[in-house]
Coordinates of N, CA, C and O in Angstrom, one line a residue:
X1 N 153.5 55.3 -69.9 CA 153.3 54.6 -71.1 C 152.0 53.7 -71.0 O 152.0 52.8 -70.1
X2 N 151.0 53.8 -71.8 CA 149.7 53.0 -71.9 C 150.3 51.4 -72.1 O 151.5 51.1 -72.5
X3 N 149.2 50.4 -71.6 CA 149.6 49.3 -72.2 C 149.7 48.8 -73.9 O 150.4 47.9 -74.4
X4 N 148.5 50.2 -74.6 CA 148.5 49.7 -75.9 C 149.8 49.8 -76.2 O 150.3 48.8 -76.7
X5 N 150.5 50.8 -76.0 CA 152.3 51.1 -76.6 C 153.0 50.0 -76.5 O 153.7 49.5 -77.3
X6 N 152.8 49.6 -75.1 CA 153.6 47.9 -74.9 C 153.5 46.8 -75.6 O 154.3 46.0 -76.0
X7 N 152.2 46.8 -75.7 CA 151.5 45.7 -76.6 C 152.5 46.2 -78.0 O 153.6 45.7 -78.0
X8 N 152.1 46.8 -78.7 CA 152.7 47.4 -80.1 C 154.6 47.3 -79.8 O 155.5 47.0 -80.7
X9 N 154.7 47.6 -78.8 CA 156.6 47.4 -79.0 C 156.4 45.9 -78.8 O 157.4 45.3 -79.2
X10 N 155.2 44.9 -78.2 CA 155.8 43.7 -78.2 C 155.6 42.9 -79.1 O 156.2 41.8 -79.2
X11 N 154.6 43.3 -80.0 CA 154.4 43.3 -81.3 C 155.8 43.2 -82.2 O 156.6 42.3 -82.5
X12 N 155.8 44.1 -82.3 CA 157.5 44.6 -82.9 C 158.3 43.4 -82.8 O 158.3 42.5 -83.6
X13 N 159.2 43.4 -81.4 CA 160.2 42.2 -81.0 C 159.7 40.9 -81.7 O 160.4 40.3 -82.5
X14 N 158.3 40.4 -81.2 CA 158.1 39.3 -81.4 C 158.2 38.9 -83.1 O 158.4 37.8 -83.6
X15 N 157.9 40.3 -83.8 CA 157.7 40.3 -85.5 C 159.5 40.0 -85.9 O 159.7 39.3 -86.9
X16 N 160.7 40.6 -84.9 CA 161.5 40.3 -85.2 C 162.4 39.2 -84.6 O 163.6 39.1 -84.7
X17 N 161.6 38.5 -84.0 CA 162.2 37.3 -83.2 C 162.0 36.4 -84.3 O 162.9 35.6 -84.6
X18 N 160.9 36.4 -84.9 CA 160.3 35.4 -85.8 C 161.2 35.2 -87.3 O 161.2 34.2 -88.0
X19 N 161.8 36.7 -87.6 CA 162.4 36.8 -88.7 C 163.8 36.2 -88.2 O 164.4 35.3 -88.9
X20 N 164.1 36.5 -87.6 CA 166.1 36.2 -86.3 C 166.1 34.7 -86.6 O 167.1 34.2 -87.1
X21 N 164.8 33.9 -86.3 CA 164.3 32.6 -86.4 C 164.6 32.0 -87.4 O 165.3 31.0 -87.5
X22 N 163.8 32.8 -88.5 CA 163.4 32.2 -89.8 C 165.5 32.2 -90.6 O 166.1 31.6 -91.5
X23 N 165.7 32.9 -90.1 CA 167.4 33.3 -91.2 C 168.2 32.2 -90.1 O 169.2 31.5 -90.4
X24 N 167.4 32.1 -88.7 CA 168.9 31.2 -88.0 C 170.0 32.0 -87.3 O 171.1 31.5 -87.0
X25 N 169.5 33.3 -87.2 CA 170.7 34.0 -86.0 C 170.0 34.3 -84.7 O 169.5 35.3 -84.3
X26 N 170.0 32.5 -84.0 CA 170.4 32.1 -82.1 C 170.3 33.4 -81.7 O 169.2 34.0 -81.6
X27 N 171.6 33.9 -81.5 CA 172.2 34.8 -80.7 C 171.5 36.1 -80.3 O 171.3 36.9 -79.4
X28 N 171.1 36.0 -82.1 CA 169.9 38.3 -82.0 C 168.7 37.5 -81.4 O 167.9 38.1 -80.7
X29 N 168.3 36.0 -81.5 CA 167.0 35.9 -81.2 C 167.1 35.6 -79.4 O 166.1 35.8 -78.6
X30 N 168.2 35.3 -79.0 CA 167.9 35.2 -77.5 C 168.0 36.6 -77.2 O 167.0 37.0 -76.7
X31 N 168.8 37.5 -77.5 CA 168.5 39.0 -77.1 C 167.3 39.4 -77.5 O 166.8 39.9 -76.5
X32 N 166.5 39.4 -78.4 CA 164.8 39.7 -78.7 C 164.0 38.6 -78.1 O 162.8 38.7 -78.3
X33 N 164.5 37.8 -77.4 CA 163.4 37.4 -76.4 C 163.6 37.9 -75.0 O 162.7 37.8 -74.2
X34 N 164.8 38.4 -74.7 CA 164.8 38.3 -73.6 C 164.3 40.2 -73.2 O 163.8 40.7 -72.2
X35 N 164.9 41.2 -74.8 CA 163.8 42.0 -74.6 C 162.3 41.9 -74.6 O 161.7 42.8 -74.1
X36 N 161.7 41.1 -75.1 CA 160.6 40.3 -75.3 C 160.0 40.5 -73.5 O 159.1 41.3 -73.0
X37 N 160.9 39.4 -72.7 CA 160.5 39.4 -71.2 C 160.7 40.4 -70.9 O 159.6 40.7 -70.4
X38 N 161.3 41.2 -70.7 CA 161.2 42.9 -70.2 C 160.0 43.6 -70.5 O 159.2 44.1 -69.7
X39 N 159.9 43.7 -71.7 CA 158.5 44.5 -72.0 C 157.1 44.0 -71.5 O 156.1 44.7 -71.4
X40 N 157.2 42.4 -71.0 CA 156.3 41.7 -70.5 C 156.4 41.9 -69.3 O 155.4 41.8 -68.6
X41 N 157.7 42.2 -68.6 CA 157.7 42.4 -67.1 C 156.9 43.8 -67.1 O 155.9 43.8 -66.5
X42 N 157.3 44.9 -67.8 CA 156.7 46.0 -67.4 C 155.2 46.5 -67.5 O 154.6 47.5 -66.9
X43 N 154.7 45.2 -68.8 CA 153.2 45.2 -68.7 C 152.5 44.9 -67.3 O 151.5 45.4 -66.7
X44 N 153.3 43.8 -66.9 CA 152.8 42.9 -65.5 C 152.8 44.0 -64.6 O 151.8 44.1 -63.9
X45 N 153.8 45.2 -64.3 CA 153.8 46.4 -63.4 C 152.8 46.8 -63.9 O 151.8 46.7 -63.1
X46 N 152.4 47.5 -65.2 CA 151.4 48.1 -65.3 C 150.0 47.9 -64.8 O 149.1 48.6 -64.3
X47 N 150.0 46.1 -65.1 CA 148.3 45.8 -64.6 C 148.2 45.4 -63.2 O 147.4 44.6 -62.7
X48 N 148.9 45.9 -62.8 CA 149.2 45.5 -61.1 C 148.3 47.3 -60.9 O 147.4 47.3 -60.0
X49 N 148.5 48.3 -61.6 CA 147.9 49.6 -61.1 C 146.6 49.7 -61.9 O 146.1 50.8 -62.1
X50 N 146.0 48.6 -62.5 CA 144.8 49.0 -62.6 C 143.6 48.5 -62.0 O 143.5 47.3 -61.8
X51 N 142.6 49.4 -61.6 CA 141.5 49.5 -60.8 C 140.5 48.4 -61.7 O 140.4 47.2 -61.4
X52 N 139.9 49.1 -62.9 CA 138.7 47.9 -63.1 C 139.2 47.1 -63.5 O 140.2 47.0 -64.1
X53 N 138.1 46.1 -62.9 CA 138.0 44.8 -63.0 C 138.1 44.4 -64.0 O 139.0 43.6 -64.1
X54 N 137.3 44.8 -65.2 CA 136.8 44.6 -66.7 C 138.4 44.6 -67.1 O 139.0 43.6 -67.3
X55 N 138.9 46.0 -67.1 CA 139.9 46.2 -67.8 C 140.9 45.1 -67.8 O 141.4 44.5 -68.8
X56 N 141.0 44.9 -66.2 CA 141.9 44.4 -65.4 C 142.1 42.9 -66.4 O 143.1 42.6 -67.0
X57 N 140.8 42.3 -66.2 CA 140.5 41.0 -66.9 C 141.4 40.8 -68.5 O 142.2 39.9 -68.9
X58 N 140.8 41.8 -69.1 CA 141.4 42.0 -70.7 C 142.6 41.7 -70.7 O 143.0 40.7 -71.3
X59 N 143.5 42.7 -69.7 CA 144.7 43.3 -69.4 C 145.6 41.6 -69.2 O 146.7 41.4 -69.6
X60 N 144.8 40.6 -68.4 CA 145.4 39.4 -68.1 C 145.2 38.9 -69.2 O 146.1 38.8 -70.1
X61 N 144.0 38.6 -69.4 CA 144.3 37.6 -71.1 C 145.2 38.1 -72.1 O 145.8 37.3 -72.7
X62 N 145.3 39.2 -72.2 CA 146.4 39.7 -73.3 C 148.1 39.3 -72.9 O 148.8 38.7 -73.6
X63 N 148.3 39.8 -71.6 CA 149.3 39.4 -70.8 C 149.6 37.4 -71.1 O 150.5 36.8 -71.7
X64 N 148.3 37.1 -70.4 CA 148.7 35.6 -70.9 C 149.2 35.1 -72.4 O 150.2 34.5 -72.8
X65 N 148.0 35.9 -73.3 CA 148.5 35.5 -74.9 C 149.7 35.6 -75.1 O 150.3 34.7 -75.8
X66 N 150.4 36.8 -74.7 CA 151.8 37.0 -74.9 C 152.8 36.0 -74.4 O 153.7 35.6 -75.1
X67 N 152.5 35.8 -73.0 CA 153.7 34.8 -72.1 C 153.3 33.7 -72.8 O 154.2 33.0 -72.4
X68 N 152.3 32.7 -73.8 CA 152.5 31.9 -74.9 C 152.8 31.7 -75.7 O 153.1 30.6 -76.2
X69 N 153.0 33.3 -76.3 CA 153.7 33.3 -77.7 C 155.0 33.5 -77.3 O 155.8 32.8 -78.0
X70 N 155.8 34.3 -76.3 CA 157.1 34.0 -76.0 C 157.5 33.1 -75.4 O 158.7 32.8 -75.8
X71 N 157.0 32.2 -74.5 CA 157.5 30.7 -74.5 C 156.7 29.7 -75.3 O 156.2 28.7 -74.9
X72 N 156.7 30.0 -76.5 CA 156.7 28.9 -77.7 C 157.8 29.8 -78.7 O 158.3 29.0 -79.4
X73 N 158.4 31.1 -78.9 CA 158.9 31.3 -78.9 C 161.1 30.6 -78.8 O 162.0 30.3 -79.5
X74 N 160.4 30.6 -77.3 CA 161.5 29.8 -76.3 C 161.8 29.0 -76.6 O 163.0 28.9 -76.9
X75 N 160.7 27.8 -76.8 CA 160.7 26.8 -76.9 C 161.7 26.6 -78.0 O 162.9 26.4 -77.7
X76 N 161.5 26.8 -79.7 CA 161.1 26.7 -80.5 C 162.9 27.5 -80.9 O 163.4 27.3 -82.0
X77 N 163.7 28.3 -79.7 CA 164.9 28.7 -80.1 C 165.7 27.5 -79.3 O 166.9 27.2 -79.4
X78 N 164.9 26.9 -78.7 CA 166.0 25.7 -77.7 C 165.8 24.6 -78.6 O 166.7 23.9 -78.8
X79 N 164.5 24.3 -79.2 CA 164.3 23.0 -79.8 C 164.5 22.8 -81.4 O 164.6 21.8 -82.0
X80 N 164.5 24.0 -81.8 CA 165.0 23.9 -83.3 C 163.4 23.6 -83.7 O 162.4 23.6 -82.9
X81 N 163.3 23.3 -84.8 CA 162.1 23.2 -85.8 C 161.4 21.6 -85.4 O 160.5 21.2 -86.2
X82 N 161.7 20.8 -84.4 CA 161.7 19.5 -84.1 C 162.5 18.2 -84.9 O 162.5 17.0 -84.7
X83 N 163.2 19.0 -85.9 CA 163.6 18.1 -87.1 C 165.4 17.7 -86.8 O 166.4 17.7 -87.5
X84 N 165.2 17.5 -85.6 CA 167.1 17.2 -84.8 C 167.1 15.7 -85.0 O 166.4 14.7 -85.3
X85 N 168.0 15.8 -84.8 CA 168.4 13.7 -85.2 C 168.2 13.2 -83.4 O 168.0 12.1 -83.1
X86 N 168.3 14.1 -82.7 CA 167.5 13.6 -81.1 C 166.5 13.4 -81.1 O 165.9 13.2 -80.0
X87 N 165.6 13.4 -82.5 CA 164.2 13.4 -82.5 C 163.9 12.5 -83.0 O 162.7 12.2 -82.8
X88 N 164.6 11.8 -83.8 CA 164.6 10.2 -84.6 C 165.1 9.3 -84.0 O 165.9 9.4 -83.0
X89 N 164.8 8.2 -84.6 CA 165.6 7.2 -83.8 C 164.6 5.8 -83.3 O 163.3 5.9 -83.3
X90 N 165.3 4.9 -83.0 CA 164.2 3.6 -82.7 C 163.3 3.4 -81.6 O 164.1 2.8 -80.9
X91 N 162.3 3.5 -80.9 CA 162.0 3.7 -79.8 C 162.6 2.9 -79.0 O 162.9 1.9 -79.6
X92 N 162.8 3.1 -77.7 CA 163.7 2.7 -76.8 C 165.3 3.3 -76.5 O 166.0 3.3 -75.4
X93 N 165.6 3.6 -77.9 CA 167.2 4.2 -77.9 C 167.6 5.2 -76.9 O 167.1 5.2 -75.8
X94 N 168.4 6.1 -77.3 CA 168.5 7.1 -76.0 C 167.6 8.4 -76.7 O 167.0 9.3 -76.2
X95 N 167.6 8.2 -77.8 CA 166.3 9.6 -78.5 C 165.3 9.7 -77.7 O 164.9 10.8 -77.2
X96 N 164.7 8.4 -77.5 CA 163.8 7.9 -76.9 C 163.9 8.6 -75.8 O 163.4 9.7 -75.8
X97 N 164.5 8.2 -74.7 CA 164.5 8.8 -73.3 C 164.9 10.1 -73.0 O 164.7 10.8 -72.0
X98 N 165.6 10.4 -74.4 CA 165.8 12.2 -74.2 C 164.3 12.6 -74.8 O 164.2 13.8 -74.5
X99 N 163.5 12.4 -75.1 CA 162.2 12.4 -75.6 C 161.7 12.7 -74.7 O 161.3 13.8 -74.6
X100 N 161.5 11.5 -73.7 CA 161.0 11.4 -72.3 C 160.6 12.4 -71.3 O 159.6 12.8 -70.7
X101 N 162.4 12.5 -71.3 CA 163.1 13.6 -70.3 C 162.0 15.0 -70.8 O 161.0 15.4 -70.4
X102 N 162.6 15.2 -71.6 CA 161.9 16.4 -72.3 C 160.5 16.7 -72.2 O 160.0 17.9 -72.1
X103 N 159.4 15.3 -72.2 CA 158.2 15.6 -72.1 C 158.1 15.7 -70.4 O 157.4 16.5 -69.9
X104 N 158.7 15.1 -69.8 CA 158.4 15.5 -67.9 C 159.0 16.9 -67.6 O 158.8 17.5 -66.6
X105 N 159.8 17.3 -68.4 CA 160.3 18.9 -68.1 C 159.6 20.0 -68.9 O 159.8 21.2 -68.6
X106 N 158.7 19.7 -70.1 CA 157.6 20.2 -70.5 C 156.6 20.3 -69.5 O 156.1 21.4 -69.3
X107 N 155.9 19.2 -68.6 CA 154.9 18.9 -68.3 C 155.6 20.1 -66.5 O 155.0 20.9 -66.0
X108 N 156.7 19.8 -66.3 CA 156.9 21.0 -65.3 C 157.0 21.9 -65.2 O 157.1 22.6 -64.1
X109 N 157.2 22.2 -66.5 CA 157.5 23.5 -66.9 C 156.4 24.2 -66.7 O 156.2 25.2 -66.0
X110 N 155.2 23.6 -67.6 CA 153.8 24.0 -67.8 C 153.2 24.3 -66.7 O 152.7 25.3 -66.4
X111 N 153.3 23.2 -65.9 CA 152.9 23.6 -63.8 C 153.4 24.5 -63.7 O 152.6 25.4 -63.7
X112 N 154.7 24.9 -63.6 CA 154.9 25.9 -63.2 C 154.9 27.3 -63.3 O 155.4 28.2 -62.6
X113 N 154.3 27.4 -64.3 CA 153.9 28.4 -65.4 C 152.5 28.5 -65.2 O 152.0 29.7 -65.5
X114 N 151.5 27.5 -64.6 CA 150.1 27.6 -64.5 C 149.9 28.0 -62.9 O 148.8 28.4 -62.5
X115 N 151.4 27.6 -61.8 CA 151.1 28.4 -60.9 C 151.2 29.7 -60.4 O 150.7 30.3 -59.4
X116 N 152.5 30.3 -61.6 CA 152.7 31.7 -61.5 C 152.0 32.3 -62.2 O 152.0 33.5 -62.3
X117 N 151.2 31.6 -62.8 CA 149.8 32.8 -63.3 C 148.3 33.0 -62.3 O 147.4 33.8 -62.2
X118 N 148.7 32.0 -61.6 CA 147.4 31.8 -60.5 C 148.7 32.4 -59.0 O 148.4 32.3 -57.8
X119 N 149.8 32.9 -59.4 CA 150.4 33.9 -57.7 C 150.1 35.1 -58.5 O 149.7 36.0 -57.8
X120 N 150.1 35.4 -59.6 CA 150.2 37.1 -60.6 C 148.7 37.3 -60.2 O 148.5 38.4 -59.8
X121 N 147.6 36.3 -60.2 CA 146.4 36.8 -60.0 C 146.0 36.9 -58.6 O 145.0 37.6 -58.4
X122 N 146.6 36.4 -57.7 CA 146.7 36.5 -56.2 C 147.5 37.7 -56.0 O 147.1 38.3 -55.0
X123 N 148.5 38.1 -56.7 CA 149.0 39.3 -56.3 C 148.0 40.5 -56.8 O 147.8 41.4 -56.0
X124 N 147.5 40.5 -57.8 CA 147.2 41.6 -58.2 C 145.2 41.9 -57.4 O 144.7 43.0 -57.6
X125 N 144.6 40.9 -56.7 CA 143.9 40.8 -56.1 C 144.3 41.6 -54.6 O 143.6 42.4 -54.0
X126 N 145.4 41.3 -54.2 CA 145.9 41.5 -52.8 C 146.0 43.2 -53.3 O 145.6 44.1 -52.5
X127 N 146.4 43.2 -54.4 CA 146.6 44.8 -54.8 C 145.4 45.4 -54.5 O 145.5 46.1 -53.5
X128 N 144.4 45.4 -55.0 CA 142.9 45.9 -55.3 C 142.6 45.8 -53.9 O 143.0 46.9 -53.3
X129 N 142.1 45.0 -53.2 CA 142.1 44.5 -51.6 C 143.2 45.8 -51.0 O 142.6 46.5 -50.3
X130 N 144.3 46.1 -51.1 CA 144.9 46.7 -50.2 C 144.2 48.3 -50.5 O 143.9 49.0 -49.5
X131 N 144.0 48.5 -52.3 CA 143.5 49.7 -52.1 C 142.4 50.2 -51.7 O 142.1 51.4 -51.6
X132 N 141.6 48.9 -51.5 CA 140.1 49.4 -50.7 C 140.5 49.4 -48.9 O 140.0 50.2 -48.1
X133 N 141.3 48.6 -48.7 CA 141.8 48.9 -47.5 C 141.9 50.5 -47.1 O 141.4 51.1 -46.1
X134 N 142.6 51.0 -48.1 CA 143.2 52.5 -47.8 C 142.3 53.4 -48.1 O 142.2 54.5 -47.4
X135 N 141.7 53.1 -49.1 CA 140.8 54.0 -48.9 C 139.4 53.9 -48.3 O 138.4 54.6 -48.6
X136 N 139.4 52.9 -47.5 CA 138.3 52.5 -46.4 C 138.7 53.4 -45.1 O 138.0 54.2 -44.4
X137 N 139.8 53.1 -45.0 CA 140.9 53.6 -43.6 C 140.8 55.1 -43.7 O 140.6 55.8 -42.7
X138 N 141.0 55.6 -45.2 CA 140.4 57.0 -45.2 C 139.4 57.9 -45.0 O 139.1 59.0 -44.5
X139 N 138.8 56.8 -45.4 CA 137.5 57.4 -45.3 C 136.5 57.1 -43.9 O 135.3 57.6 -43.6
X140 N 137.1 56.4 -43.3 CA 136.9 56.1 -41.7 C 137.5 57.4 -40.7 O 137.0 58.0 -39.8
X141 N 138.9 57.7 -41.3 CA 139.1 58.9 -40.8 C 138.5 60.4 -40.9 O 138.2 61.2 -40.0
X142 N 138.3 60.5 -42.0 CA 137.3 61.7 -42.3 C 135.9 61.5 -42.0 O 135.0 62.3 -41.8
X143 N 135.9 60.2 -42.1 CA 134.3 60.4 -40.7 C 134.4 60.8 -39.3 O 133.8 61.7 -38.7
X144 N 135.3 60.1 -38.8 CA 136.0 60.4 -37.5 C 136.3 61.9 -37.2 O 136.0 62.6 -36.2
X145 N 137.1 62.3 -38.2 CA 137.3 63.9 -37.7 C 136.0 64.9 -38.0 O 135.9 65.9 -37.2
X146 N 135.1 64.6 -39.0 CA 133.5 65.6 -38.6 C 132.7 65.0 -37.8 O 131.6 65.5 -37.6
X147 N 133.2 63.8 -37.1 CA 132.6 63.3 -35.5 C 132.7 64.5 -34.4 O 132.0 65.2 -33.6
X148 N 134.1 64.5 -34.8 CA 135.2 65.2 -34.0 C 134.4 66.9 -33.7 O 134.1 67.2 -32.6
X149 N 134.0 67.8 -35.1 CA 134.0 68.7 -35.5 C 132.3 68.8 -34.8 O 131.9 69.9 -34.3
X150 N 131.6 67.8 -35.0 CA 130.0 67.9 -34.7 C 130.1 67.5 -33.3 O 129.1 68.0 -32.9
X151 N 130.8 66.8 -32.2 CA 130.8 66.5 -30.9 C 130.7 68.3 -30.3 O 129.7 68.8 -29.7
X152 N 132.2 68.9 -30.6 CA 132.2 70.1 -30.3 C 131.4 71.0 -30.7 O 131.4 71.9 -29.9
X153 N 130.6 71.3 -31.7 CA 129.7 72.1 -32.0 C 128.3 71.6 -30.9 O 127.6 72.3 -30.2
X154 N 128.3 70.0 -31.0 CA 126.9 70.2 -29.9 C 127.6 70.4 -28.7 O 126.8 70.5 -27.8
X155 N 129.0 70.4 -28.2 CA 129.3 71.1 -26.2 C 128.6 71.9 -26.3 O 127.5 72.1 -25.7
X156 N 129.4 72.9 -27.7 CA 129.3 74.6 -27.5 C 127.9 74.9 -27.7 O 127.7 76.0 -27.2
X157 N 126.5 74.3 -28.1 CA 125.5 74.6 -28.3 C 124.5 74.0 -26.6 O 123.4 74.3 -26.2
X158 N 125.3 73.2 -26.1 CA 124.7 72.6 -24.7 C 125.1 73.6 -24.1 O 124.2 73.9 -23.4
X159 N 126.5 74.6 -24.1 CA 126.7 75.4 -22.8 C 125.9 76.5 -23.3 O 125.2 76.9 -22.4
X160 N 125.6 77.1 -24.4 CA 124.7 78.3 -25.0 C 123.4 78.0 -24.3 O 122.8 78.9 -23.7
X161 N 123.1 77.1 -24.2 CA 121.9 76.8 -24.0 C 121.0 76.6 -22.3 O 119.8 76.9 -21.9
X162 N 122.4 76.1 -21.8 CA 122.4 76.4 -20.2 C 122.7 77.3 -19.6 O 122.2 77.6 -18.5
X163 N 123.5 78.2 -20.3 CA 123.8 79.6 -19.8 C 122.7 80.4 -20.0 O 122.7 81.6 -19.7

């Protein structure tokens, strides 16, 4: 399956997360996000096997655009529309500190989210890196063996020659 297909099924879900959203049925929208993350895990497999760079690059920005629209998404099924009565209130009160709370578990959340995008690009470097490995190692060997093949052609032309 190309990535554009993925793209276009994640198209889809997210078209129907938004509607699940808009009527207020929770339940179909955590199942359409959480197919949402599947289709996004299998893109992440896919650009783990791609060679150019160029491509490669696209392939992440697109990847990223998505992992923001599904955790705002997320967000947005845990937080409701912002318009909760935990969201009013006098400053100082407990709204207030549940406010708080919420902004330092935002703010770690986001770390943590900005360092598994910088291991996804270390991984998928290590990927590339391994396959020049192998096909370095290959192609060391097939030098190696018409080493092999031209050593013994010059014996047999040194004994021709002395005989």
């Amino acid at each position: 399956m190309a990535l554009a297909d993925y793209y276009e099924d994640l198209d889809e879900v997210l078209k129907e997360i938004k509607d699940l959203q808009a009527k207020g049925d929770s339940s179909g929208t955590d199942d359409k996000l959480e197919e949402a993350e599947e289709i996004l895990g299998d893109i992440e497999i896919q650009m783990a096997s791609i060679l150019d760079q160029k491509e490669k690059k696209e392939a992440q920005s697109n990847y990223a655009k998505y992992k923001r629209k599904i955790d705002s998404l997320k967000r947005k099924a845990l937080l409701g529309d912002g318009n909760s009565q935990a969201a009013a209130g006098p400053p100082g009160s407990g709204a207030d500190k549940s406010r708080q709370g919420l902004d330092k578990l935002n703010q770690g959340r986001d770390m943590l989210m900005g360092t598994e995008e910088v291991g996804q690009k270390i991984l998928s470097d290590l990927a590339v890196q391994k396959e020049t490995i192998k096909r370095s190692t290959q192609t060391m060997k097939d030098t190696n063996s018409e080493l092999s093949v031209a050593q013994k052609l010059a014996n047999k032309m040194s004994r021709w020659w002395r005989a």
